[in-house]
mmCIF file of C-alpha atoms and ligand atoms in Angstrom:
data_model
loop_
_atom_site.group_PDB
_atom_site.id
_atom_site.type_symbol
_atom_site.label_atom_id
_atom_site.label_comp_id
_atom_site.label_asym_id
_atom_site.label_seq_id
_atom_site.Cartn_x
_atom_site.Cartn_y
_atom_site.Cartn_z
ATOM 1 C CA MET A 17 -5.477 -10.357 -18.492
ATOM 2 C CA SER A 18 -8.110 -7.680 -18.055
ATOM 3 C CA ALA A 19 -8.556 -4.353 -16.256
ATOM 4 C CA GLY A 20 -9.602 -4.461 -12.620
ATOM 5 C CA ILE A 21 -9.145 -2.821 -9.244
ATOM 6 C CA LEU A 22 -5.720 -3.183 -7.582
ATOM 7 C CA GLY A 23 -6.437 -1.072 -4.495
ATOM 8 C CA MET A 24 -8.947 1.386 -3.110
ATOM 9 C CA GLY A 25 -9.106 4.233 -0.596
ATOM 10 C CA LYS A 26 -11.700 6.605 0.814
ATOM 11 C CA PHE A 27 -12.043 9.839 2.723
ATOM 12 C CA VAL A 28 -15.156 11.010 4.542
ATOM 13 C CA PRO A 29 -15.194 14.224 6.591
ATOM 14 C CA GLU A 30 -15.574 13.779 10.355
ATOM 15 C CA ARG A 31 -18.506 16.157 10.755
ATOM 16 C CA ILE A 32 -21.852 14.349 10.705
ATOM 17 C CA VAL A 33 -25.004 16.337 9.944
ATOM 18 C CA THR A 34 -28.144 14.400 10.847
ATOM 19 C CA ASN A 35 -31.687 14.934 9.577
ATOM 20 C CA LYS A 36 -32.512 16.251 13.043
ATOM 21 C CA ASP A 37 -29.782 18.883 12.638
ATOM 22 C CA LEU A 38 -31.372 19.989 9.349
ATOM 23 C CA GLU A 39 -34.796 20.216 11.025
ATOM 24 C CA LYS A 40 -33.357 23.073 13.072
ATOM 25 C CA THR A 41 -32.364 25.187 10.093
ATOM 26 C CA MET A 42 -34.992 24.457 7.428
ATOM 27 C CA ASP A 43 -38.624 23.460 6.962
ATOM 28 C CA THR A 44 -38.096 19.716 6.779
ATOM 29 C CA SER A 45 -38.396 16.632 8.977
ATOM 30 C CA ASP A 46 -36.387 13.534 9.723
ATOM 31 C CA GLU A 47 -39.453 11.503 8.790
ATOM 32 C CA TRP A 48 -39.817 13.151 5.355
ATOM 33 C CA ILE A 49 -36.141 12.732 4.505
ATOM 34 C CA ARG A 50 -35.983 9.090 5.662
ATOM 35 C CA THR A 51 -39.126 7.946 3.895
ATOM 36 C CA ARG A 52 -38.603 9.897 0.645
ATOM 37 C CA THR A 53 -34.846 9.312 0.288
ATOM 38 C CA GLY A 54 -33.507 6.749 2.792
ATOM 39 C CA ILE A 55 -30.973 9.296 4.080
ATOM 40 C CA GLU A 56 -30.353 9.577 7.839
ATOM 41 C CA GLU A 57 -27.139 11.591 7.952
ATOM 42 C CA ARG A 58 -24.390 12.952 5.713
ATOM 43 C CA ARG A 59 -20.797 14.143 6.106
ATOM 44 C CA ILE A 60 -19.912 17.774 5.517
ATOM 45 C CA ALA A 61 -16.312 18.928 5.031
ATOM 46 C CA ASP A 62 -14.990 21.981 6.850
ATOM 47 C CA ASP A 63 -13.224 24.965 5.289
ATOM 48 C CA THR A 64 -9.790 23.375 5.622
ATOM 49 C CA MET A 65 -10.655 20.561 3.202
ATOM 50 C CA ASP A 66 -11.324 21.393 -0.416
ATOM 51 C CA THR A 67 -12.008 18.817 -3.112
ATOM 52 C CA SER A 68 -8.336 18.192 -3.951
ATOM 53 C CA ASP A 69 -7.504 17.598 -0.273
ATOM 54 C CA MET A 70 -10.207 14.948 0.012
ATOM 55 C CA ALA A 71 -9.066 13.406 -3.276
ATOM 56 C CA PHE A 72 -5.489 13.284 -1.982
ATOM 57 C CA ALA A 73 -6.482 11.486 1.236
ATOM 58 C CA ALA A 74 -8.412 8.815 -0.682
ATOM 59 C CA ALA A 75 -5.775 8.484 -3.423
ATOM 60 C CA GLU A 76 -2.854 7.989 -1.022
ATOM 61 C CA GLN A 77 -4.724 5.111 0.605
ATOM 62 C CA ALA A 78 -5.678 3.533 -2.725
ATOM 63 C CA ILE A 79 -2.083 3.621 -3.993
ATOM 64 C CA LYS A 80 -0.809 2.095 -0.740
ATOM 65 C CA ASN A 81 -3.476 -0.615 -0.778
ATOM 66 C CA ALA A 82 -2.488 -1.455 -4.355
ATOM 67 C CA GLY A 83 1.065 -2.011 -3.080
ATOM 68 C CA LEU A 84 2.361 0.812 -5.267
ATOM 69 C CA THR A 85 3.813 4.303 -4.938
ATOM 70 C CA ALA A 86 2.683 7.469 -6.731
ATOM 71 C CA LYS A 87 5.678 7.057 -9.074
ATOM 72 C CA ASP A 88 4.041 3.901 -10.466
ATOM 73 C CA LEU A 89 1.020 5.821 -11.804
ATOM 74 C CA ASP A 90 0.660 6.462 -15.547
ATOM 75 C CA LEU A 91 -2.549 8.506 -15.600
ATOM 76 C CA ILE A 92 -4.764 10.354 -13.112
ATOM 77 C CA LEU A 93 -8.504 10.737 -13.737
ATOM 78 C CA VAL A 94 -10.640 12.688 -11.283
ATOM 79 C CA ALA A 95 -14.419 12.571 -11.593
ATOM 80 C CA THR A 96 -15.914 15.656 -9.980
ATOM 81 C CA VAL A 97 -18.340 18.534 -10.526
ATOM 82 C CA THR A 98 -17.012 20.445 -7.530
ATOM 83 C CA PRO A 99 -13.363 21.135 -8.400
ATOM 84 C CA ASP A 100 -11.340 23.570 -6.274
ATOM 85 C CA HIS A 101 -11.169 25.847 -9.357
ATOM 86 C CA PRO A 102 -12.472 25.636 -12.945
ATOM 87 C CA PHE A 103 -8.771 25.103 -13.716
ATOM 88 C CA PRO A 104 -6.194 23.855 -12.930
ATOM 89 C CA SER A 105 -7.961 20.521 -12.689
ATOM 90 C CA VAL A 106 -8.191 18.583 -9.441
ATOM 91 C CA ALA A 107 -6.256 15.841 -11.260
ATOM 92 C CA CYS A 108 -3.290 18.190 -11.825
ATOM 93 C CA MET A 109 -3.419 19.378 -8.212
ATOM 94 C CA LEU A 110 -3.434 15.732 -7.179
ATOM 95 C CA GLN A 111 -0.446 14.928 -9.399
ATOM 96 C CA ASP A 112 1.484 17.554 -7.488
ATOM 97 C CA LYS A 113 0.228 16.610 -4.004
ATOM 98 C CA LEU A 114 1.031 12.940 -4.613
ATOM 99 C CA GLY A 115 4.467 13.672 -6.062
ATOM 100 C CA ALA A 116 3.608 11.577 -9.103
ATOM 101 C CA ASN A 117 5.715 11.751 -12.268
ATOM 102 C CA HIS A 118 4.742 14.264 -14.962
ATOM 103 C CA ILE A 119 1.988 11.986 -16.218
ATOM 104 C CA ALA A 120 -1.305 12.807 -17.930
ATOM 105 C CA ALA A 121 -3.947 14.114 -15.532
ATOM 106 C CA MET A 122 -7.460 15.354 -16.206
ATOM 107 C CA ASP A 123 -10.871 15.794 -14.656
ATOM 108 C CA ILE A 124 -14.003 14.085 -15.915
ATOM 109 C CA SER A 125 -17.278 16.003 -15.759
ATOM 110 C CA ALA A 126 -20.106 13.480 -15.818
ATOM 111 C CA ALA A 127 -21.666 14.314 -12.439
ATOM 112 C CA CYS A 128 -22.805 11.244 -10.479
ATOM 113 C CA SER A 129 -21.840 8.906 -13.358
ATOM 114 C CA GLY A 130 -18.284 10.245 -13.257
ATOM 115 C CA PHE A 131 -16.654 7.290 -11.544
ATOM 116 C CA MET A 132 -18.171 4.884 -14.091
ATOM 117 C CA TYR A 133 -16.798 7.088 -16.897
ATOM 118 C CA GLY A 134 -13.405 7.086 -15.167
ATOM 119 C CA MET A 135 -13.298 3.307 -14.725
ATOM 120 C CA VAL A 136 -14.234 2.677 -18.345
ATOM 121 C CA THR A 137 -11.685 5.237 -19.614
ATOM 122 C CA ALA A 138 -8.994 3.623 -17.460
ATOM 123 C CA LYS A 139 -9.933 0.208 -18.840
ATOM 124 C CA GLN A 140 -9.206 1.371 -22.411
ATOM 125 C CA PHE A 141 -5.656 2.390 -21.530
ATOM 126 C CA ILE A 142 -5.034 -0.838 -19.614
ATOM 127 C CA ASP A 143 -6.541 -3.154 -22.258
ATOM 128 C CA SER A 144 -4.508 -1.486 -25.003
ATOM 129 C CA HIS A 145 -1.341 -1.912 -22.890
ATOM 130 C CA THR A 146 -0.755 1.845 -23.152
ATOM 131 C CA TYR A 147 -0.605 2.299 -19.383
ATOM 132 C CA GLN A 148 -0.160 -0.043 -16.438
ATOM 133 C CA HIS A 149 -1.670 1.894 -13.544
ATOM 134 C CA VAL A 150 -4.478 4.435 -13.738
ATOM 135 C CA LEU A 151 -5.682 6.280 -10.646
ATOM 136 C CA VAL A 152 -9.415 6.988 -10.761
ATOM 137 C CA VAL A 153 -10.910 9.239 -8.086
ATOM 138 C CA GLY A 154 -14.552 10.133 -7.471
ATOM 139 C CA VAL A 155 -14.698 13.183 -5.221
ATOM 140 C CA GLU A 156 -17.230 15.877 -4.359
ATOM 141 C CA LYS A 157 -17.498 18.751 -1.970
ATOM 142 C CA LEU A 158 -21.155 19.287 -2.798
ATOM 143 C CA SER A 159 -21.704 21.349 0.339
ATOM 144 C CA LYS A 160 -20.031 24.325 -1.367
ATOM 145 C CA ILE A 161 -22.604 24.377 -4.192
ATOM 146 C CA THR A 162 -25.613 23.409 -2.042
ATOM 147 C CA ASP A 163 -28.278 26.061 -1.586
ATOM 148 C CA TRP A 164 -29.071 25.651 2.110
ATOM 149 C CA ASN A 165 -32.313 27.566 1.554
ATOM 150 C CA ASP A 166 -33.607 24.987 -0.926
ATOM 151 C CA ARG A 167 -34.980 22.040 1.044
ATOM 152 C CA GLY A 168 -35.631 20.138 -2.199
ATOM 153 C CA THR A 169 -31.881 19.657 -2.698
ATOM 154 C CA ALA A 170 -30.119 20.574 0.558
ATOM 155 C CA VAL A 171 -31.209 17.434 2.409
ATOM 156 C CA LEU A 172 -29.836 15.111 -0.276
ATOM 157 C CA PHE A 173 -26.122 15.699 -0.614
ATOM 158 C CA GLY A 174 -22.905 14.937 1.240
ATOM 159 C CA ASP A 175 -19.130 15.306 0.813
ATOM 160 C CA ALA A 176 -16.733 12.396 0.236
ATOM 161 C CA ALA A 177 -13.902 10.973 -1.842
ATOM 162 C CA ALA A 178 -13.126 7.444 -3.027
ATOM 163 C CA ALA A 179 -10.282 6.258 -5.213
ATOM 164 C CA ALA A 180 -9.199 3.139 -7.060
ATOM 165 C CA VAL A 181 -6.030 2.128 -8.851
ATOM 166 C CA ILE A 182 -6.928 0.311 -12.055
ATOM 167 C CA GLY A 183 -4.492 -2.143 -13.593
ATOM 168 C CA GLN A 184 -4.240 -5.640 -15.005
ATOM 169 C CA VAL A 185 -5.821 -8.420 -12.988
ATOM 170 C CA SER A 186 -5.889 -12.165 -13.635
ATOM 171 C CA GLU A 187 -7.906 -13.683 -16.480
ATOM 172 C CA GLY A 188 -11.645 -13.651 -15.838
ATOM 173 C CA ARG A 189 -11.477 -10.994 -13.110
ATOM 174 C CA GLY A 190 -11.944 -7.247 -13.499
ATOM 175 C CA ILE A 191 -14.400 -5.355 -15.695
ATOM 176 C CA LEU A 192 -16.497 -7.774 -17.754
ATOM 177 C CA SER A 193 -18.839 -5.366 -19.537
ATOM 178 C CA PHE A 194 -19.853 -1.729 -19.499
ATOM 179 C CA GLU A 195 -22.264 0.844 -20.865
ATOM 180 C CA LEU A 196 -21.970 4.636 -20.918
ATOM 181 C CA GLY A 197 -24.479 7.125 -22.262
ATOM 182 C CA SER A 198 -25.797 10.665 -22.233
ATOM 183 C CA ASP A 199 -28.884 12.667 -23.142
ATOM 184 C CA GLY A 200 -28.117 16.371 -23.098
ATOM 185 C CA SER A 201 -31.766 17.267 -23.633
ATOM 186 C CA GLY A 202 -32.261 16.439 -19.943
ATOM 187 C CA GLY A 203 -29.499 18.810 -18.825
ATOM 188 C CA LYS A 204 -32.180 21.293 -17.802
ATOM 189 C CA TYR A 205 -33.355 18.999 -15.000
ATOM 190 C CA LEU A 206 -30.106 19.046 -12.997
ATOM 191 C CA TYR A 207 -27.470 21.755 -13.303
ATOM 192 C CA GLN A 208 -25.460 24.399 -11.522
ATOM 193 C CA GLU A 209 -26.334 28.085 -11.850
ATOM 194 C CA ASP A 210 -25.124 31.075 -9.823
ATOM 195 C CA GLN A 211 -23.064 28.770 -7.646
ATOM 196 C CA PHE A 212 -25.943 26.482 -6.649
ATOM 197 C CA ILE A 213 -27.351 23.086 -7.631
ATOM 198 C CA LYS A 214 -30.768 23.381 -9.305
ATOM 199 C CA MET A 215 -32.911 20.332 -9.755
ATOM 200 C CA ASN A 216 -36.272 19.190 -10.998
ATOM 201 C CA GLY A 217 -36.457 16.253 -8.596
ATOM 202 C CA ARG A 218 -39.443 14.519 -10.166
ATOM 203 C CA GLU A 219 -37.992 14.552 -13.690
ATOM 204 C CA VAL A 220 -34.615 13.310 -12.474
ATOM 205 C CA PHE A 221 -36.394 10.624 -10.460
ATOM 206 C CA LYS A 222 -38.322 9.338 -13.489
ATOM 207 C CA PHE A 223 -35.224 9.313 -15.674
ATOM 208 C CA ALA A 224 -33.155 7.590 -12.985
ATOM 209 C CA VAL A 225 -35.634 4.795 -12.361
ATOM 210 C CA ARG A 226 -35.863 4.030 -16.092
ATOM 211 C CA GLN A 227 -32.166 4.376 -16.914
ATOM 212 C CA MET A 228 -30.689 2.627 -13.876
ATOM 213 C CA GLY A 229 -32.850 -0.433 -14.496
ATOM 214 C CA GLU A 230 -32.157 -0.499 -18.219
ATOM 215 C CA SER A 231 -28.378 -0.063 -17.934
ATOM 216 C CA ALA A 232 -28.078 -2.640 -15.173
ATOM 217 C CA VAL A 233 -29.912 -5.217 -17.278
ATOM 218 C CA ASN A 234 -27.846 -4.310 -20.363
ATOM 219 C CA VAL A 235 -24.438 -4.824 -18.730
ATOM 220 C CA VAL A 236 -25.508 -8.117 -17.188
ATOM 221 C CA GLU A 237 -26.594 -9.320 -20.637
ATOM 222 C CA LYS A 238 -23.444 -7.993 -22.325
ATOM 223 C CA ALA A 239 -21.316 -9.980 -19.877
ATOM 224 C CA GLY A 240 -23.275 -13.132 -20.687
ATOM 225 C CA LEU A 241 -24.471 -13.375 -17.098
ATOM 226 C CA ASN A 242 -27.897 -13.982 -15.634
ATOM 227 C CA LYS A 243 -29.457 -12.729 -12.425
ATOM 228 C CA GLU A 244 -28.367 -15.775 -10.408
ATOM 229 C CA ASP A 245 -24.724 -14.877 -11.131
ATOM 230 C CA ILE A 246 -25.002 -11.464 -9.478
ATOM 231 C CA ASP A 247 -23.547 -11.332 -5.982
ATOM 232 C CA TYR A 248 -24.025 -7.612 -5.366
ATOM 233 C CA LEU A 249 -25.647 -4.611 -7.003
ATOM 234 C CA ILE A 250 -23.950 -1.315 -6.166
ATOM 235 C CA PRO A 251 -26.213 1.456 -7.441
ATOM 236 C CA HIS A 252 -25.495 5.176 -7.240
ATOM 237 C CA GLN A 253 -26.706 6.128 -3.763
ATOM 238 C CA ALA A 254 -29.114 8.924 -4.747
ATOM 239 C CA ASN A 255 -32.434 7.838 -3.315
ATOM 240 C CA ILE A 256 -33.401 4.487 -1.790
ATOM 241 C CA ARG A 257 -36.532 4.376 -3.953
ATOM 242 C CA ILE A 258 -34.474 4.755 -7.147
ATOM 243 C CA MET A 259 -32.004 2.135 -5.914
ATOM 244 C CA GLU A 260 -34.828 -0.275 -5.087
ATOM 245 C CA ALA A 261 -36.303 0.173 -8.553
ATOM 246 C CA SER A 262 -33.039 -0.922 -10.190
ATOM 247 C CA ARG A 263 -32.810 -3.898 -7.852
ATOM 248 C CA GLU A 264 -36.346 -4.930 -8.702
ATOM 249 C CA ARG A 265 -35.631 -4.560 -12.411
ATOM 250 C CA LEU A 266 -32.687 -6.963 -12.015
ATOM 251 C CA ASP A 267 -35.001 -9.186 -9.968
ATOM 252 C CA ILE A 268 -32.472 -9.883 -7.212
ATOM 253 C CA PRO A 269 -33.117 -10.102 -3.447
ATOM 254 C CA GLU A 270 -32.764 -7.154 -1.062
ATOM 255 C CA GLU A 271 -29.640 -8.455 0.664
ATOM 256 C CA LYS A 272 -27.759 -8.307 -2.643
ATOM 257 C CA MET A 273 -27.945 -4.537 -2.836
ATOM 258 C CA ILE A 274 -25.187 -2.495 -1.166
ATOM 259 C CA LYS A 275 -26.691 0.441 0.693
ATOM 260 C CA THR A 276 -24.761 3.285 2.313
ATOM 261 C CA ILE A 277 -27.110 6.161 1.490
ATOM 262 C CA GLN A 278 -28.376 6.253 5.090
ATOM 263 C CA LYS A 279 -24.971 7.369 6.398
ATOM 264 C CA TYR A 280 -23.500 9.440 3.556
ATOM 265 C CA GLY A 281 -26.451 10.785 1.535
ATOM 266 C CA ASN A 282 -25.805 11.375 -2.160
ATOM 267 C CA THR A 283 -22.072 11.959 -2.661
ATOM 268 C CA SER A 284 -22.309 12.087 -6.465
ATOM 269 C CA ALA A 285 -19.120 10.827 -8.177
ATOM 270 C CA SER A 286 -17.851 9.162 -4.999
ATOM 271 C CA SER A 287 -21.057 7.320 -4.089
ATOM 272 C CA ILE A 288 -20.496 4.049 -5.986
ATOM 273 C CA PRO A 289 -16.813 3.513 -5.066
ATOM 274 C CA LEU A 290 -17.524 4.568 -1.468
ATOM 275 C CA ALA A 291 -20.269 1.940 -1.188
ATOM 276 C CA LEU A 292 -17.939 -0.623 -2.752
ATOM 277 C CA ILE A 293 -15.107 0.111 -0.297
ATOM 278 C CA ASP A 294 -17.421 -0.061 2.711
ATOM 279 C CA ALA A 295 -18.746 -3.432 1.569
ATOM 280 C CA VAL A 296 -15.239 -4.777 0.994
ATOM 281 C CA GLU A 297 -14.078 -3.478 4.390
ATOM 282 C CA ALA A 298 -17.103 -5.076 6.052
ATOM 283 C CA GLY A 299 -16.085 -8.422 4.537
ATOM 284 C CA GLN A 300 -19.292 -8.530 2.529
ATOM 285 C CA ILE A 301 -17.657 -8.597 -0.917
ATOM 286 C CA LYS A 302 -15.241 -11.471 -1.448
ATOM 287 C CA ASP A 303 -12.785 -12.617 -4.095
ATOM 288 C CA GLY A 304 -14.608 -13.831 -7.203
ATOM 289 C CA ASP A 305 -17.882 -12.033 -6.470
ATOM 290 C CA ILE A 306 -19.764 -10.643 -9.454
ATOM 291 C CA LEU A 307 -20.673 -6.987 -8.963
ATOM 292 C CA VAL A 308 -23.013 -4.782 -10.959
ATOM 293 C CA MET A 309 -22.413 -1.038 -10.599
ATOM 294 C CA VAL A 310 -24.804 1.468 -12.092
ATOM 295 C CA GLY A 311 -25.077 5.228 -11.896
ATOM 296 C CA PHE A 312 -26.854 8.227 -13.403
ATOM 297 C CA GLY A 313 -26.379 11.939 -13.039
ATOM 298 C CA GLY A 314 -26.461 15.457 -14.372
ATOM 299 C CA GLY A 315 -25.823 15.818 -18.077
ATOM 300 C CA LEU A 316 -27.872 13.748 -18.141
ATOM 301 C CA THR A 317 -25.397 10.888 -18.053
ATOM 302 C CA TRP A 318 -25.382 7.236 -17.106
ATOM 303 C CA GLY A 319 -22.868 4.459 -16.745
ATOM 304 C CA ALA A 320 -22.843 0.855 -15.643
ATOM 305 C CA LEU A 321 -20.440 -2.044 -15.511
ATOM 306 C CA THR A 322 -20.063 -5.586 -14.280
ATOM 307 C CA LEU A 323 -16.901 -6.567 -12.477
ATOM 308 C CA LYS A 324 -15.564 -9.808 -11.069
ATOM 309 C CA TRP A 325 -13.926 -8.783 -7.807
ATOM 310 C CA GLY A 326 -10.322 -9.709 -7.084
ATOM 311 C CA LYS A 327 -6.857 -9.410 -8.576
HETATM 312 O O1 UT7 B 414 -27.536 12.179 -8.204
HETATM 313 C C1 UT7 B 414 -28.656 12.653 -8.846
HETATM 314 C C2 UT7 B 414 -29.298 13.686 -7.975
HETATM 315 N N1 UT7 B 414 -30.706 13.776 -7.942
HETATM 316 C C3 UT7 B 414 -31.581 12.822 -7.548
HETATM 317 O O2 UT7 B 414 -31.301 11.685 -7.377
HETATM 318 C C4 UT7 B 414 -32.961 13.313 -7.269
HETATM 319 C C5 UT7 B 414 -34.046 12.425 -7.773
HETATM 320 N N2 UT7 B 414 -35.307 12.835 -7.189
HETATM 321 C C6 UT7 B 414 -35.626 12.516 -5.922
HETATM 322 O O3 UT7 B 414 -34.895 11.827 -5.235
HETATM 323 C C7 UT7 B 414 -36.947 12.991 -5.401
HETATM 324 O O4 UT7 B 414 -37.670 13.597 -6.435
HETATM 325 C C8 UT7 B 414 -36.826 13.973 -4.204
HETATM 326 C C9 UT7 B 414 -36.303 13.256 -2.985
HETATM 327 C C10 UT7 B 414 -35.871 15.119 -4.552
HETATM 328 C C11 UT7 B 414 -38.177 14.551 -3.863
HETATM 329 O O5 UT7 B 414 -39.078 13.502 -3.561
HETATM 330 P P1 UT7 B 414 -40.513 13.464 -4.228
HETATM 331 O O6 UT7 B 414 -41.206 12.294 -3.664
HETATM 332 O O7 UT7 B 414 -40.331 13.532 -5.713
HETATM 333 O O8 UT7 B 414 -41.153 14.768 -3.651
HETATM 334 P P2 UT7 B 414 -41.759 16.018 -4.438
HETATM 335 O O9 UT7 B 414 -40.660 16.813 -5.051
HETATM 336 O O10 UT7 B 414 -42.859 15.526 -5.315
HETATM 337 O O11 UT7 B 414 -42.354 16.833 -3.235
HETATM 338 C C12 UT7 B 414 -43.431 16.335 -2.430
HETATM 339 C C13 UT7 B 414 -43.696 17.334 -1.323
HETATM 340 C C14 UT7 B 414 -43.828 18.760 -1.826
HETATM 341 O O12 UT7 B 414 -44.819 19.383 -1.059
HETATM 342 P P3 UT7 B 414 -46.308 19.566 -1.659
HETATM 343 O O13 UT7 B 414 -46.125 20.363 -2.904
HETATM 344 O O14 UT7 B 414 -46.799 18.186 -1.910
HETATM 345 O O15 UT7 B 414 -46.999 20.288 -0.556
HETATM 346 C C15 UT7 B 414 -42.498 19.379 -1.507
HETATM 347 O O16 UT7 B 414 -42.576 20.756 -1.324
HETATM 348 O O17 UT7 B 414 -42.591 17.338 -0.394
HETATM 349 C C16 UT7 B 414 -42.146 18.688 -0.211
HETATM 350 N N3 UT7 B 414 -40.705 18.665 0.062
HETATM 351 C C17 UT7 B 414 -40.202 18.547 1.314
HETATM 352 N N4 UT7 B 414 -40.810 18.440 2.499
HETATM 353 C C18 UT7 B 414 -39.997 18.305 3.579
HETATM 354 C C19 UT7 B 414 -39.677 18.719 -0.811
HETATM 355 N N5 UT7 B 414 -38.513 18.649 -0.153
HETATM 356 C C20 UT7 B 414 -38.819 18.543 1.156
HETATM 357 C C21 UT7 B 414 -38.029 18.410 2.328
HETATM 358 N N6 UT7 B 414 -38.661 18.297 3.501
HETATM 359 N N7 UT7 B 414 -36.690 18.380 2.312
#
C-alpha cells in the first residue's frame, strides 16, 4: 500500500475578471497579458469569502468524494500565504468549520509550492501508518494582498481553493517519488511587504524555468520512469512560458500538459490541485495514468512528485 488521493474538491469564486476588465483600471492590455503569461481571466472572491471559507467549500467536497466524513480525518494541512489571520491558522478554523475531531491542524507556508509540501508531509504520516486520512488544502485569496496599482503583479493572480484527502491506495498507485527544496537567498525576489506582493518578475522567471525543469526530470528519474511513461504534466500555473519550458525539458508533447492558467491565472498553492481536479472532471485523467506535478514559489521553494492516479 502507498499514499495517494482518495477524493478531491475545489472552490472558485463566481466573479470573473477578464483582461479587458483590467484594461479599464490600469495601463495594460489583453494582448500583453495573453502573450506574456497565457492568462485570459481570473476569479476574484468577494468580501463575504475569506480564505477559510474557500478552504471549507473545497474540503467538504473532497471529504465527500473520498466517501468519508470529517470525523474520519486524522490531520489537517492547509497550504496558504493568505490566511484569514496570522493566527489562528486556517487549518484550525477549518477543523472547527468541518466539525472534525480535535486532531492536529496546521498551516504550511511554502507559497506556490505549498500543496506539494502538504502532499509529501501527508505521505509521511500515511506511509508510517501514523494516520489514515490527511486533508491537504491549497487555498489563496491573493486579491487581498494584490497591489492593484502594480501592473507587474496585479494581472497575474487569482483566488481559489482545492483540497485532497490523502490515504492508502492500492499497491503501485499513489505517490511514486518526490522532491522538495528551498533557497532562501532568493526570498528577496518574491515576498510580501506592507500588505502587498512584491516581485522581481525576471528573476523569478529565470529561477522557475531552471527549477521546474530540473525537479520534473529528477522525480521522473527517482520513480524509475522515462518520458514515454508520463501521461500528464501538471505544472504550477504561473506563466505559460514557464510551464512550456518544463514541458520541453521533459521532452513530452503539448497535449500532455494540463493547462488552466487561461481561466484562473496564478492561484498559488491551489493552482496544481485545481488543474488536476479540472482534468479529472473533464475525463482527461484516467485510472492508472502517470502524473508529474511540479511547482515553485516564494521562499524560494520548489516541490515535485510523480503519482499514479487511482485508488
Ligand atoms: O507563482 C510565482 C509567481 N511569480 C511568477 O511566476 C512570475 C514569473 N515572472 C513572469 O511571469 C514574468 O516575468 C512577468 C509576466 C511578470 C513579466 O513578463 P516579462 O516578459 O518578464 O516582462 P518584463 O518584466 O521584462 O517587462 C517587459 C515590459 C516592461 O516595459 P519596458 O520596460 O520594456 O518598457 C514592463 O514595464 O512590459 C511592461 N509590463 C507591462 N505592460 C503591460 C509589465 N507588466 C505589464 C502589464 N501590462 N501588466
